[in-house]
Coordinates of C-alpha atoms and ligand atoms in Angstrom, one line a residue:
M1 CA 75.1 70.9 133.4
S2 CA 73.8 74.1 135.0
S3 CA 72.6 74.9 138.5
I4 CA 69.9 77.2 139.8
K5 CA 70.6 79.5 142.7
V6 CA 67.7 80.7 144.8
I7 CA 67.7 83.2 147.6
G8 CA 64.5 82.4 149.4
G9 CA 62.2 83.5 152.2
D10 CA 60.3 86.4 150.7
R11 CA 56.6 86.4 149.7
L12 CA 55.9 86.4 146.0
K13 CA 54.1 89.2 144.1
G14 CA 53.9 89.4 140.3
E15 CA 52.5 88.2 137.0
T16 CA 53.7 85.8 134.4
K17 CA 52.4 84.2 131.2
I18 CA 52.1 80.5 130.9
Q19 CA 54.2 78.9 128.1
G20 CA 52.8 76.5 125.5
S21 CA 52.3 72.9 126.6
K22 CA 55.2 70.5 126.5
N23 CA 53.1 67.4 126.7
A24 CA 50.8 68.5 123.9
A25 CA 53.7 69.6 121.7
L26 CA 55.7 66.4 121.8
P27 CA 53.1 64.0 120.3
I28 CA 52.0 66.6 117.8
I29 CA 55.6 67.0 116.6
A30 CA 55.7 63.2 116.1
A31 CA 52.3 63.3 114.3
T32 CA 53.5 65.8 111.7
V33 CA 55.3 62.9 110.0
L34 CA 51.9 61.5 109.0
N35 CA 51.5 64.5 106.6
K36 CA 53.7 64.9 103.5
G37 CA 54.0 68.6 103.7
V38 CA 54.2 71.5 106.1
T39 CA 52.7 71.9 109.6
I40 CA 52.8 75.1 111.5
L41 CA 52.7 74.9 115.3
K42 CA 52.1 78.2 117.1
N43 CA 52.8 78.8 120.8
C44 CA 55.3 76.0 120.8
P45 CA 57.6 76.0 123.9
R46 CA 61.3 76.4 123.3
I47 CA 62.4 73.6 125.7
L48 CA 65.0 70.8 125.5
D49 CA 62.4 68.1 124.9
V50 CA 61.0 69.9 121.9
F51 CA 64.6 70.5 120.6
H52 CA 65.1 66.8 121.0
M53 CA 62.0 65.9 119.0
I54 CA 63.2 68.3 116.3
N55 CA 66.5 66.4 116.2
V56 CA 64.7 63.2 115.6
L57 CA 62.7 64.8 112.8
K58 CA 66.0 65.8 111.2
E59 CA 67.4 62.2 111.6
L60 CA 64.3 61.1 109.6
G61 CA 65.1 63.6 106.8
C62 CA 62.6 66.3 107.7
S63 CA 63.3 70.0 108.5
A64 CA 62.1 72.4 111.2
T65 CA 62.6 76.1 111.7
W66 CA 61.6 78.6 114.4
E67 CA 60.0 82.0 114.0
G68 CA 59.7 83.2 117.6
N69 CA 57.5 80.5 119.3
T70 CA 56.2 79.2 116.0
L71 CA 57.7 76.0 114.8
I72 CA 57.4 75.3 111.0
V73 CA 57.9 71.6 110.3
D74 CA 58.5 70.3 106.7
T75 CA 57.9 66.6 106.5
T76 CA 57.6 66.4 102.7
A77 CA 60.6 64.0 102.6
V78 CA 61.1 61.2 105.1
T79 CA 64.3 59.5 104.0
S80 CA 64.7 57.1 107.0
A81 CA 62.3 55.2 109.2
K82 CA 64.9 54.5 111.9
V83 CA 64.9 56.3 115.3
S84 CA 68.4 55.9 116.8
E85 CA 69.0 54.2 120.1
S86 CA 70.5 57.4 121.6
S87 CA 67.4 59.4 120.7
V88 CA 65.0 57.0 122.5
Q89 CA 67.2 56.8 125.5
K90 CA 67.6 60.5 125.7
M91 CA 63.8 61.0 125.7
R92 CA 61.0 58.6 126.1
S93 CA 58.6 60.6 124.0
S94 CA 60.6 59.6 120.9
I95 CA 58.6 56.3 121.2
L96 CA 55.7 58.2 119.7
F97 CA 57.6 58.1 116.3
L98 CA 56.7 54.4 116.4
G99 CA 53.1 55.0 115.5
A100 CA 53.7 58.0 113.3
L101 CA 56.4 56.3 111.2
L102 CA 54.4 53.1 110.8
G103 CA 51.5 55.2 109.5
R104 CA 53.8 57.1 107.1
C105 CA 56.3 54.4 105.9
H106 CA 54.7 51.1 107.0
E107 CA 58.0 50.3 108.7
V108 CA 60.0 51.5 111.6
T109 CA 63.1 50.6 113.5
I110 CA 63.3 52.0 117.0
A111 CA 65.1 51.2 120.2
Y112 CA 63.4 50.0 123.4
P113 CA 63.3 52.8 125.9
G114 CA 65.4 52.0 128.9
G115 CA 64.5 52.5 132.6
C116 CA 63.8 56.0 133.8
S117 CA 64.4 58.1 137.0
I118 CA 60.7 58.0 137.9
G119 CA 60.4 54.2 137.7
N120 CA 59.8 51.3 135.4
R121 CA 58.0 52.5 132.3
P122 CA 57.2 49.6 130.0
I123 CA 55.7 49.9 126.5
D124 CA 53.9 46.5 126.4
Y125 CA 50.5 48.2 125.9
H126 CA 51.9 50.1 122.9
L127 CA 53.4 47.0 121.3
D128 CA 50.5 44.6 122.0
S129 CA 48.1 47.1 120.5
I130 CA 50.1 47.8 117.4
R131 CA 50.6 44.1 116.8
K132 CA 46.8 43.7 116.7
M133 CA 46.7 46.2 113.8
N134 CA 48.4 43.8 111.4
V135 CA 51.9 45.0 112.2
C136 CA 54.7 42.5 112.5
L137 CA 57.1 43.3 115.4
E138 CA 60.5 41.7 116.0
E139 CA 62.6 42.5 119.0
D140 CA 66.3 41.9 118.9
K141 CA 68.8 43.1 121.5
G142 CA 66.6 46.1 122.6
I143 CA 65.8 47.1 119.0
I144 CA 62.2 46.8 117.7
N145 CA 61.7 46.3 114.0
C146 CA 58.1 46.8 112.8
F147 CA 56.7 46.3 109.3
T148 CA 53.4 45.8 107.6
D149 CA 51.9 45.7 104.1
K150 CA 48.7 47.3 105.4
I151 CA 47.7 48.6 108.8
T152 CA 44.2 47.5 109.7
G153 CA 41.8 49.0 112.2
T154 CA 40.7 46.8 115.1
D155 CA 39.2 47.0 118.6
I156 CA 41.8 47.6 121.4
F157 CA 41.1 47.3 125.1
L158 CA 43.7 49.0 127.3
K159 CA 44.3 47.5 130.7
F160 CA 45.2 51.0 132.0
P161 CA 44.4 54.3 130.3
S162 CA 48.0 54.9 129.3
V163 CA 48.7 58.3 127.8
G164 CA 51.6 57.2 125.6
A165 CA 49.9 54.0 124.4
T166 CA 46.6 55.8 123.5
Q167 CA 48.6 58.3 121.5
N168 CA 50.7 55.7 119.7
I169 CA 47.6 53.7 118.8
I170 CA 45.9 56.9 117.4
L171 CA 49.0 57.7 115.4
T172 CA 49.1 54.2 114.0
A173 CA 45.3 54.2 113.2
V174 CA 45.0 57.6 111.4
L175 CA 46.1 56.3 108.0
A176 CA 45.0 52.7 108.6
E177 CA 42.4 50.8 106.6
G178 CA 39.1 50.6 108.5
I179 CA 38.1 51.7 112.0
T180 CA 40.1 51.4 115.2
R181 CA 38.3 51.6 118.5
I182 CA 40.2 52.3 121.8
Y183 CA 38.4 51.2 124.9
N184 CA 39.7 52.6 128.3
A185 CA 41.6 55.3 126.3
A186 CA 43.4 58.0 128.3
R187 CA 41.4 61.2 128.7
E188 CA 44.3 63.6 129.3
P189 CA 44.1 67.0 127.6
E190 CA 47.2 66.1 125.7
V191 CA 45.4 63.1 124.0
Y192 CA 42.5 65.5 123.2
E193 CA 44.9 68.0 121.7
L194 CA 46.7 65.4 119.6
C195 CA 43.2 64.4 118.2
T196 CA 42.4 68.0 117.5
Y197 CA 45.6 68.6 115.5
L198 CA 45.0 65.4 113.6
E199 CA 41.4 66.4 112.8
E200 CA 42.7 69.8 111.6
A201 CA 45.0 67.9 109.3
G202 CA 42.1 65.7 107.9
A203 CA 41.9 62.7 110.3
R204 CA 38.5 61.3 111.3
I205 CA 38.3 60.8 115.1
N206 CA 35.3 60.5 117.4
G207 CA 35.3 60.6 121.2
K208 CA 38.4 62.6 121.9
G209 CA 38.5 63.4 125.6
T210 CA 36.5 60.3 126.5
S211 CA 37.6 56.8 127.3
F212 CA 36.2 55.5 124.0
I213 CA 38.0 56.8 120.9
E214 CA 37.1 55.8 117.4
I215 CA 39.5 56.5 114.5
E216 CA 38.3 56.0 110.9
G217 CA 41.4 55.6 108.7
V218 CA 41.8 58.2 105.9
N219 CA 44.1 58.0 102.8
K220 CA 46.2 61.0 103.6
L221 CA 46.5 64.1 105.8
H222 CA 47.1 67.7 104.7
D223 CA 49.0 70.7 105.8
A224 CA 47.6 72.3 109.0
E225 CA 48.2 75.1 111.4
H226 CA 47.7 74.4 115.1
T227 CA 48.1 76.7 118.2
L228 CA 49.3 74.7 121.3
S229 CA 47.4 75.1 124.6
P230 CA 49.1 76.7 127.6
D231 CA 51.0 74.2 129.8
R232 CA 48.8 73.0 132.6
I233 CA 51.8 71.6 134.6
A234 CA 53.7 74.9 134.3
A235 CA 50.6 76.7 135.6
G236 CA 50.3 74.3 138.4
T237 CA 54.0 74.7 139.3
Y238 CA 53.7 78.4 139.6
M239 CA 50.6 78.1 141.7
A240 CA 52.5 75.7 144.0
A241 CA 55.3 78.3 144.3
V242 CA 52.8 80.9 145.6
A243 CA 51.2 78.3 147.9
A244 CA 54.7 77.4 149.4
A245 CA 56.2 80.9 149.6
G246 CA 53.0 82.9 150.3
G247 CA 52.0 86.2 148.5
E248 CA 50.0 86.6 145.4
A249 CA 50.4 86.1 141.7
V250 CA 48.5 86.3 138.4
L251 CA 49.1 83.6 135.8
L252 CA 48.1 84.8 132.4
D253 CA 46.6 82.2 129.9
A254 CA 46.5 79.5 132.6
P255 CA 44.3 76.6 131.3
V256 CA 41.8 76.6 134.1
P257 CA 39.6 73.5 133.2
Q258 CA 42.7 71.4 132.8
I259 CA 44.0 72.0 136.3
E260 CA 40.8 71.9 138.3
S261 CA 42.1 69.0 140.4
V262 CA 45.2 71.1 141.4
I263 CA 43.1 74.2 142.1
R264 CA 40.7 72.1 144.3
V265 CA 43.7 70.8 146.4
L266 CA 45.3 74.2 146.8
I267 CA 42.0 75.8 147.9
K268 CA 41.4 73.0 150.4
I269 CA 44.8 73.7 152.0
G270 CA 44.2 77.4 152.4
C271 CA 45.0 79.2 149.1
S272 CA 42.6 81.8 147.6
I273 CA 42.1 81.3 143.9
K274 CA 40.2 83.3 141.3
A275 CA 40.1 81.5 138.0
T276 CA 38.8 83.0 134.8
D277 CA 39.2 82.0 131.1
K278 CA 42.0 84.5 130.8
Y279 CA 44.0 84.2 134.0
I280 CA 44.3 82.6 137.5
K281 CA 44.9 84.8 140.5
I282 CA 46.2 83.0 143.5
S283 CA 47.1 84.2 146.9
R284 CA 48.1 82.6 150.2
S285 CA 48.5 84.5 153.5
R286 CA 47.9 82.2 156.4
R287 CA 49.7 79.0 157.3
L288 CA 48.8 76.1 155.0
L289 CA 46.6 73.2 156.2
P290 CA 47.7 69.6 155.6
Y291 CA 46.0 67.4 153.1
D292 CA 44.8 64.1 154.4
V293 CA 45.5 61.8 151.4
L294 CA 46.6 63.2 148.1
R295 CA 46.4 60.5 145.4
T296 CA 47.8 60.8 141.9
Q297 CA 45.4 59.5 139.2
P298 CA 44.7 59.5 135.5
Y299 CA 43.0 62.7 134.3
P300 CA 40.8 64.3 135.5
G301 CA 42.4 63.1 138.8
F302 CA 45.4 64.8 140.4
P303 CA 48.3 64.6 138.0
T304 CA 51.5 62.7 138.8
D305 CA 53.4 65.6 137.2
M306 CA 52.3 67.8 140.1
Q307 CA 53.1 65.3 142.8
S308 CA 56.7 66.6 143.6
Q309 CA 55.6 70.2 143.7
L310 CA 52.8 69.4 146.2
M311 CA 55.3 67.4 148.3
T312 CA 57.2 70.7 148.7
V313 CA 54.0 72.6 149.5
L314 CA 52.7 70.1 152.1
S315 CA 56.1 70.0 153.8
L316 CA 55.3 73.5 155.0
S317 CA 51.7 72.8 156.1
D318 CA 50.5 72.7 159.7
G319 CA 50.1 68.9 160.2
R320 CA 50.4 65.5 158.6
S321 CA 49.7 64.7 154.9
T322 CA 49.9 61.5 152.9
I323 CA 50.8 61.3 149.3
V324 CA 49.9 58.1 147.3
E325 CA 51.6 57.9 143.9
E326 CA 49.4 55.7 141.8
I327 CA 51.0 56.2 138.4
F328 CA 54.7 55.6 138.8
D329 CA 56.6 53.3 141.2
S330 CA 59.7 55.5 141.9
R331 CA 58.7 59.1 142.1
F332 CA 59.7 60.0 145.7
Q333 CA 63.4 60.6 145.2
N334 CA 62.8 64.2 146.0
A335 CA 61.9 63.3 149.6
D336 CA 65.6 62.9 150.4
E337 CA 66.5 66.3 148.8
L338 CA 63.7 68.1 150.7
K339 CA 64.9 66.5 153.9
K340 CA 68.3 68.2 153.4
M341 CA 66.3 71.4 153.6
G342 CA 64.6 70.4 156.9
A343 CA 61.4 68.7 155.6
K344 CA 60.0 65.8 157.6
I345 CA 59.0 63.1 155.1
T346 CA 58.8 59.3 155.6
V347 CA 58.6 57.2 152.5
E348 CA 56.6 54.3 153.9
T349 CA 56.4 52.1 150.7
K350 CA 57.6 52.9 147.2
N351 CA 54.3 54.7 146.5
I352 CA 53.2 56.1 149.9
A353 CA 54.9 59.1 151.6
V354 CA 53.9 60.7 154.8
I355 CA 54.8 64.4 155.4
S356 CA 54.8 66.1 158.7
G357 CA 54.7 69.8 158.0
V358 CA 57.5 72.1 159.4
M359 CA 57.4 75.9 160.1
H360 CA 60.1 76.6 157.5
L361 CA 62.6 75.0 155.2
N362 CA 66.3 76.1 155.1
G363 CA 68.4 76.6 152.0
A364 CA 70.7 73.7 151.0
V365 CA 72.6 72.2 148.0
V366 CA 70.2 69.8 146.4
K367 CA 70.0 67.8 143.2
A368 CA 67.2 67.7 140.5
H369 CA 66.5 64.0 139.9
D370 CA 64.0 64.7 137.1
L371 CA 62.1 67.6 135.5
R372 CA 59.2 68.0 138.0
A373 CA 61.3 67.1 141.0
G374 CA 63.7 69.9 140.0
A375 CA 60.9 72.4 139.7
A376 CA 59.7 71.3 143.2
L377 CA 63.2 72.1 144.6
V378 CA 63.2 75.5 143.0
I379 CA 59.8 76.1 144.8
A380 CA 61.3 74.8 148.0
G381 CA 64.3 77.2 147.6
I382 CA 61.9 80.1 147.0
A383 CA 60.0 79.3 150.2
A384 CA 63.1 78.5 152.3
H385 CA 65.3 80.7 154.5
G386 CA 68.7 81.4 152.9
E387 CA 70.4 80.2 149.8
T388 CA 69.5 77.0 147.8
I389 CA 71.5 75.6 144.9
V390 CA 69.7 73.2 142.7
R391 CA 72.2 71.1 140.9
E392 CA 71.7 69.3 137.6
A393 CA 69.1 71.8 136.7
T394 CA 69.4 71.0 133.0
S395 CA 66.6 68.5 133.6
I396 CA 64.3 71.4 134.4
E397 CA 65.0 73.0 131.0
R398 CA 63.5 69.8 129.5
G399 CA 60.0 71.2 130.3
Y400 CA 60.2 74.8 131.4
E401 CA 61.2 77.5 128.8
D402 CA 62.8 79.6 131.5
I403 CA 61.8 78.8 135.1
C404 CA 64.1 81.6 136.4
R405 CA 62.5 84.2 134.1
D406 CA 59.0 83.1 135.2
M407 CA 59.7 82.8 138.9
S408 CA 61.5 86.2 138.7
N409 CA 58.4 87.7 137.2
L410 CA 56.6 86.4 140.3
G411 CA 59.1 88.3 142.5
A412 CA 61.4 85.4 143.4
N413 CA 65.2 85.7 143.5
V414 CA 66.2 82.9 141.2
Q415 CA 69.0 82.6 138.6
Y416 CA 71.0 80.1 136.6
C417 CA 74.6 79.7 137.7
S418 CA 77.5 77.5 137.0
D419 CA 77.8 74.1 138.6
N420 CA 81.1 75.2 140.2
I421 CA 79.3 77.4 142.8
Q422 CA 79.6 75.8 146.2
Ligands
LIG501 C1 52.6 59.6 132.1 C2 51.4 60.3 132.7 C3 51.2 61.6 132.0 C4 52.5 62.4 132.2 C5 53.7 61.7 131.7 C6 55.0 62.4 132.0 C7 49.3 59.3 133.5 C8 48.2 58.4 133.3 N1 50.2 59.5 132.6 O1 52.4 59.4 130.8 O2 50.1 62.4 132.4 O3 52.4 63.7 131.5 O4 53.7 60.4 132.3 O5 55.3 62.4 133.4 O6 49.4 60.0 134.5 N2 52.3 51.3 131.5 C9 52.5 50.0 131.3 N3 52.7 49.5 130.0 C10 52.7 50.4 128.9 C11 52.4 51.8 129.2 C12 52.2 52.2 130.5 O7 52.5 49.2 132.2 O8 52.8 50.0 127.8 C13 52.1 51.8 132.9 C14 53.3 52.6 133.3 O9 54.3 51.8 133.9 C15 52.7 53.5 134.4 C16 51.3 53.8 133.8 O10 51.0 52.7 132.9 O11 52.6 52.9 135.6 C17 51.1 55.1 133.2 O12 51.8 55.2 132.0 P1 51.5 56.1 130.8 O13 50.3 56.9 131.0 O14 51.6 55.3 129.6 O15 52.8 57.0 130.9 P2 53.1 58.2 130.0 O16 52.5 58.1 128.7 O17 54.6 58.4 130.2

C-alpha cells in the first residue's frame, strides 16, 4: 500500500499528455474473448485495473503481452469459462466477462460482485436481460452459473441506462442468433467505443452512442486492431487540478467532445478554457465562483466519476454550492477527508452535499476511499497550504497510469512515498 506526498500551495504551469481510457479499455479487453485469435489494443493505459483484466484473461487460458502501451491479446484458446470469486471481488468490471464468455463458450461461472466503496451496485439489469436471451441462470451461494444451447436475440428495455448492463447485453448479443434491440441503452463514450471495436472485429451494430442499440448476431468475429481513446476522466481530473490550484496548463490529446459537461461547469465557475481537437488549454487566475446545483447524470450529463474532484474544487469557491449525486448512493466519503483539510461540507442526505467555500485548504493526512476520491485528495493537496499525505493511494493506481508524473508535468510537487511517512 503506497501513499502520495504533496507539497501544495503553488499555482500550476505545465503540459501533460492524457493517457488511454480506462473505462474504454476494460470492456474491450473482456470483448477480445469473443474472437478466436489476436487483438491488438493501442494506447492502452498501464493501470492496475487493466493488469487485473489481463489476469482474468490468463485464468481463462488466454495470453497477453505488452509492447509499450500496445497490448497484444491472444484468445485463440479459452480453456476455462470460470471467473474466480477473488477476481470479481477485486474488480467489478470482471462482470463483463459474463457476456463475453457466454458468447464464446455458451456457459460461464462467475461470482456475484459484492458491495463497493461507492455504494450498492447490483447487477439485476445484467442478469434479467441475459435471461431473456435464452440463457439459464442459477445462483448458488453468491456464484452464478449460466448456460445455453443457443443465445437468441430479443428486445430489452432497461429501467435505467446502465453502462455495465448495456455493455454486457452487447457482448452477449454479438454472436447470438437473430437481432437484439436495447431500449434506453447507455450513451456513454465507453459504450460507443466498445461497439466500434466490435464492429472493427466484424460485429453488426446500429445506433451506437444513442439510447437505441440494435445488434444483429454474426457467426464469428475476426482479428482486429483498435486504438483506445484518451481518458475523459483523467483529462477532467487534471482540469480540476488547475481550477483548484490556479495557474494554467495544456492537456494534450484531451477528448474535448466527451468532457463538454465538465468544461461547461469549469467555465461557469471562472476558468478560462480553449478547447481544440488536439488539446485543451485551461487557466484560472481569480477566485472561483460557487456552482448552484451540480447534479451527476448519465452521459452527456455531468459524470459521477468527476463528482469527487469537483467537490474539492467547489470547496475553494467564493460561496455555497450543492452537489446532488444521482448515480451512486454512497459517494460522499471524501467529504470527511476534505474536512480534515479545512473544507466546510455538510452531507445532508446520502446523495446531497452542501459546500461552503473557504479561502484555502491546509495540508493533512487523509485517506483515499476509492479511485476518484483519491485523485480528488491529490488535487486538494496541490491546492492546499503545506504538506498532504494521501494514504492508501494504491486505489488511485487502478485508474491513473502515474498521477504523480502527470501532476508533476503540470508543475505540482507530488510524489509516491511509503506508508510509514507520518
Ligand atoms: C458507472 C457509471 C459510469 C462510470 C462507472 C465507474 C453512469 C450511468 N455509470 O457505471 O459512467 O464510469 O460507474 O464509476 O454514470 N444499477 C442497478 N442494477 C444493475 C445495474 C445498475 O440498479 O443491474 C444501478 C446502479 O446501482 C447505479 C446505476 O444503476 O445506481 C448506474 O449503474 P451503472 O451505469 O450500471 O454502473 P457502472 O456500469 O458501474
